[in-house]
CSV table of C-alpha atoms in Angstrom, one decimal:
chain,number,residue,atom,x,y,z
R,45,MET,CA,249.6,328.6,-204.5
R,46,ILE,CA,250.5,330.2,-201.2
R,47,GLU,CA,252.9,332.6,-202.8
R,48,GLU,CA,250.2,334.0,-205.1
R,49,GLU,CA,247.8,334.5,-202.3
R,50,SER,CA,250.3,336.5,-200.2
R,51,LYS,CA,251.0,339.1,-202.9
R,52,LEU,CA,249.4,342.5,-202.5
R,53,PRO,CA,247.2,343.6,-205.4
R,54,LEU,CA,248.7,346.1,-207.6
R,55,ALA,CA,245.5,347.9,-208.6
R,56,ALA,CA,243.3,349.8,-206.2
R,57,PRO,CA,240.2,347.8,-205.3
R,58,ASP,CA,237.8,350.6,-206.3
R,59,ASP,CA,237.6,354.3,-207.0
R,60,ARG,CA,237.1,355.1,-203.4
R,61,TYR,CA,240.3,353.6,-202.2
R,62,GLY,CA,242.0,357.0,-201.9
R,63,GLU,CA,239.2,358.3,-199.8
R,64,GLY,CA,239.6,355.4,-197.4
R,65,LEU,CA,243.2,356.1,-197.0
R,66,LEU,CA,242.5,359.8,-196.5
R,67,TYR,CA,239.9,358.9,-193.9
R,68,ASP,CA,242.2,356.5,-192.0
R,69,PHE,CA,245.1,358.9,-192.1
R,70,SER,CA,243.0,361.8,-190.8
R,71,LYS,CA,241.9,359.6,-187.9
R,72,PHE,CA,245.6,358.7,-187.3
R,73,VAL,CA,246.5,362.4,-187.2
R,74,THR,CA,243.6,363.1,-184.9
R,75,THR,CA,244.9,360.4,-182.5
R,76,LEU,CA,248.5,361.7,-182.7
R,77,SER,CA,247.2,365.2,-181.9
R,78,LEU,CA,245.4,364.0,-178.8
R,79,VAL,CA,248.4,362.0,-177.7
R,80,ALA,CA,250.7,365.0,-178.3
R,81,LEU,CA,248.4,367.3,-176.4
R,82,GLY,CA,248.3,364.9,-173.5
R,83,GLY,CA,252.1,364.6,-173.5
R,84,VAL,CA,252.6,368.3,-173.6
R,85,LEU,CA,250.2,368.9,-170.7
R,86,SER,CA,251.6,366.0,-168.7
R,87,LEU,CA,255.2,367.0,-169.1
R,88,THR,CA,254.7,370.7,-168.4
R,89,GLU,CA,252.6,369.8,-165.3
R,90,ALA,CA,255.1,367.3,-164.1
R,91,SER,CA,258.0,369.6,-164.4
R,92,ARG,CA,256.0,372.6,-163.1
R,93,ALA,CA,257.3,374.4,-166.2
R,94,ASP,CA,258.6,377.4,-164.3
R,95,GLY,CA,261.2,378.0,-167.0
R,96,ALA,CA,258.8,377.9,-169.9
R,97,ALA,CA,257.0,381.0,-171.1
R,98,PRO,CA,253.3,380.6,-171.0
R,99,VAL,CA,253.0,382.2,-174.4
R,100,LYS,CA,255.2,379.5,-176.0
R,101,LEU,CA,253.2,376.7,-174.4
R,102,ALA,CA,250.0,378.3,-175.5
R,103,ILE,CA,251.3,378.5,-179.1
R,104,VAL,CA,252.4,374.9,-179.0
R,105,LEU,CA,249.0,373.8,-177.6
R,106,ALA,CA,247.2,375.9,-180.2
R,107,LEU,CA,249.2,374.4,-183.1
R,108,ILE,CA,248.6,370.8,-182.0
R,109,ALA,CA,244.9,371.4,-181.2
R,110,THR,CA,244.4,373.0,-184.6
R,111,SER,CA,246.0,370.0,-186.2
R,112,GLY,CA,243.5,367.7,-184.5
R,113,VAL,CA,240.5,369.9,-185.3
R,114,ILE,CA,241.4,369.9,-189.0
R,115,ALA,CA,242.0,366.2,-189.0
R,116,VAL,CA,238.6,365.5,-187.3
R,117,SER,CA,237.0,367.9,-189.8
R,118,ILE,CA,238.4,365.9,-192.7
R,119,ALA,CA,237.1,362.6,-191.4
R,120,SER,CA,233.7,364.2,-190.7
R,121,SER,CA,233.6,365.8,-194.1
R,122,LEU,CA,234.4,362.5,-195.9
R,123,ALA,CA,231.8,360.6,-193.8
R,124,GLY,CA,229.2,363.3,-194.3
R,125,SER,CA,229.6,363.6,-198.0
R,126,ARG,CA,229.5,359.9,-198.7
R,127,SER,CA,226.5,359.3,-196.4
R,128,THR,CA,224.5,361.9,-198.3
R,129,GLY,CA,225.7,360.8,-201.8
R,130,ARG,CA,227.9,363.9,-202.5
R,131,GLU,CA,231.4,364.0,-203.7
R,132,PRO,CA,234.0,365.0,-201.1
R,133,SER,CA,235.9,368.3,-201.5
R,134,ARG,CA,239.0,368.1,-203.6
R,135,TRP,CA,240.8,370.2,-201.0
R,136,LEU,CA,240.7,367.5,-198.3
R,137,PRO,CA,244.2,366.1,-199.1
R,138,HIS,CA,245.6,369.6,-198.9
R,139,TYR,CA,243.9,370.2,-195.5
R,140,LEU,CA,245.4,366.9,-194.3
R,141,LYS,CA,248.9,368.1,-195.3
R,142,ALA,CA,248.3,371.3,-193.4
R,143,ALA,CA,247.2,369.3,-190.3
R,144,THR,CA,250.3,367.1,-190.5
R,145,ALA,CA,252.5,370.2,-190.9
R,146,LEU,CA,250.9,371.9,-187.9
R,147,LEU,CA,251.3,368.8,-185.8
R,148,GLY,CA,255.0,368.6,-186.7
R,149,ILE,CA,255.6,372.3,-186.0
R,150,GLY,CA,253.8,372.1,-182.7
R,151,VAL,CA,255.7,369.0,-181.5
R,152,GLY,CA,259.0,370.5,-182.8
R,153,ALA,CA,258.3,373.7,-180.9
R,154,PHE,CA,257.5,371.8,-177.8
R,155,ILE,CA,260.7,369.8,-178.0
R,156,GLN,CA,262.7,373.0,-178.4
R,157,THR,CA,260.9,374.5,-175.4
R,158,TRP,CA,261.3,371.4,-173.4
R,159,TRP,CA,265.0,371.2,-174.2
R,160,LYS,CA,265.6,374.8,-173.0
R,161,MET,CA,263.6,374.0,-169.8
R,162,LEU,CA,265.9,371.1,-169.0
R,163,GLY,CA,269.1,373.0,-169.7
């Protein structure tokens, strides 16, 4: 009896399950973007980033901020479309992939810049 209750269902609960995952993941990417922005700003301020080019830091901040803006837009679009009874755009999963990629590129560029500043 307990074993049967602990198993995860194999089928999705309804036709909007994917939308829920997309919404939750977009909120997660938004949170990661905000944390990454705070980390970049804190670390560059703490080290007084004299060795880092301001253009590089501006690019890093722009990439991470754009990722967060796209992720917030996805969550807002999903909530807005369902609250008005419309179908969400089929492009939202692609936008979320772009947001994730921009976040990864921005964090990677910062790590490279930070490593050069330390060395």
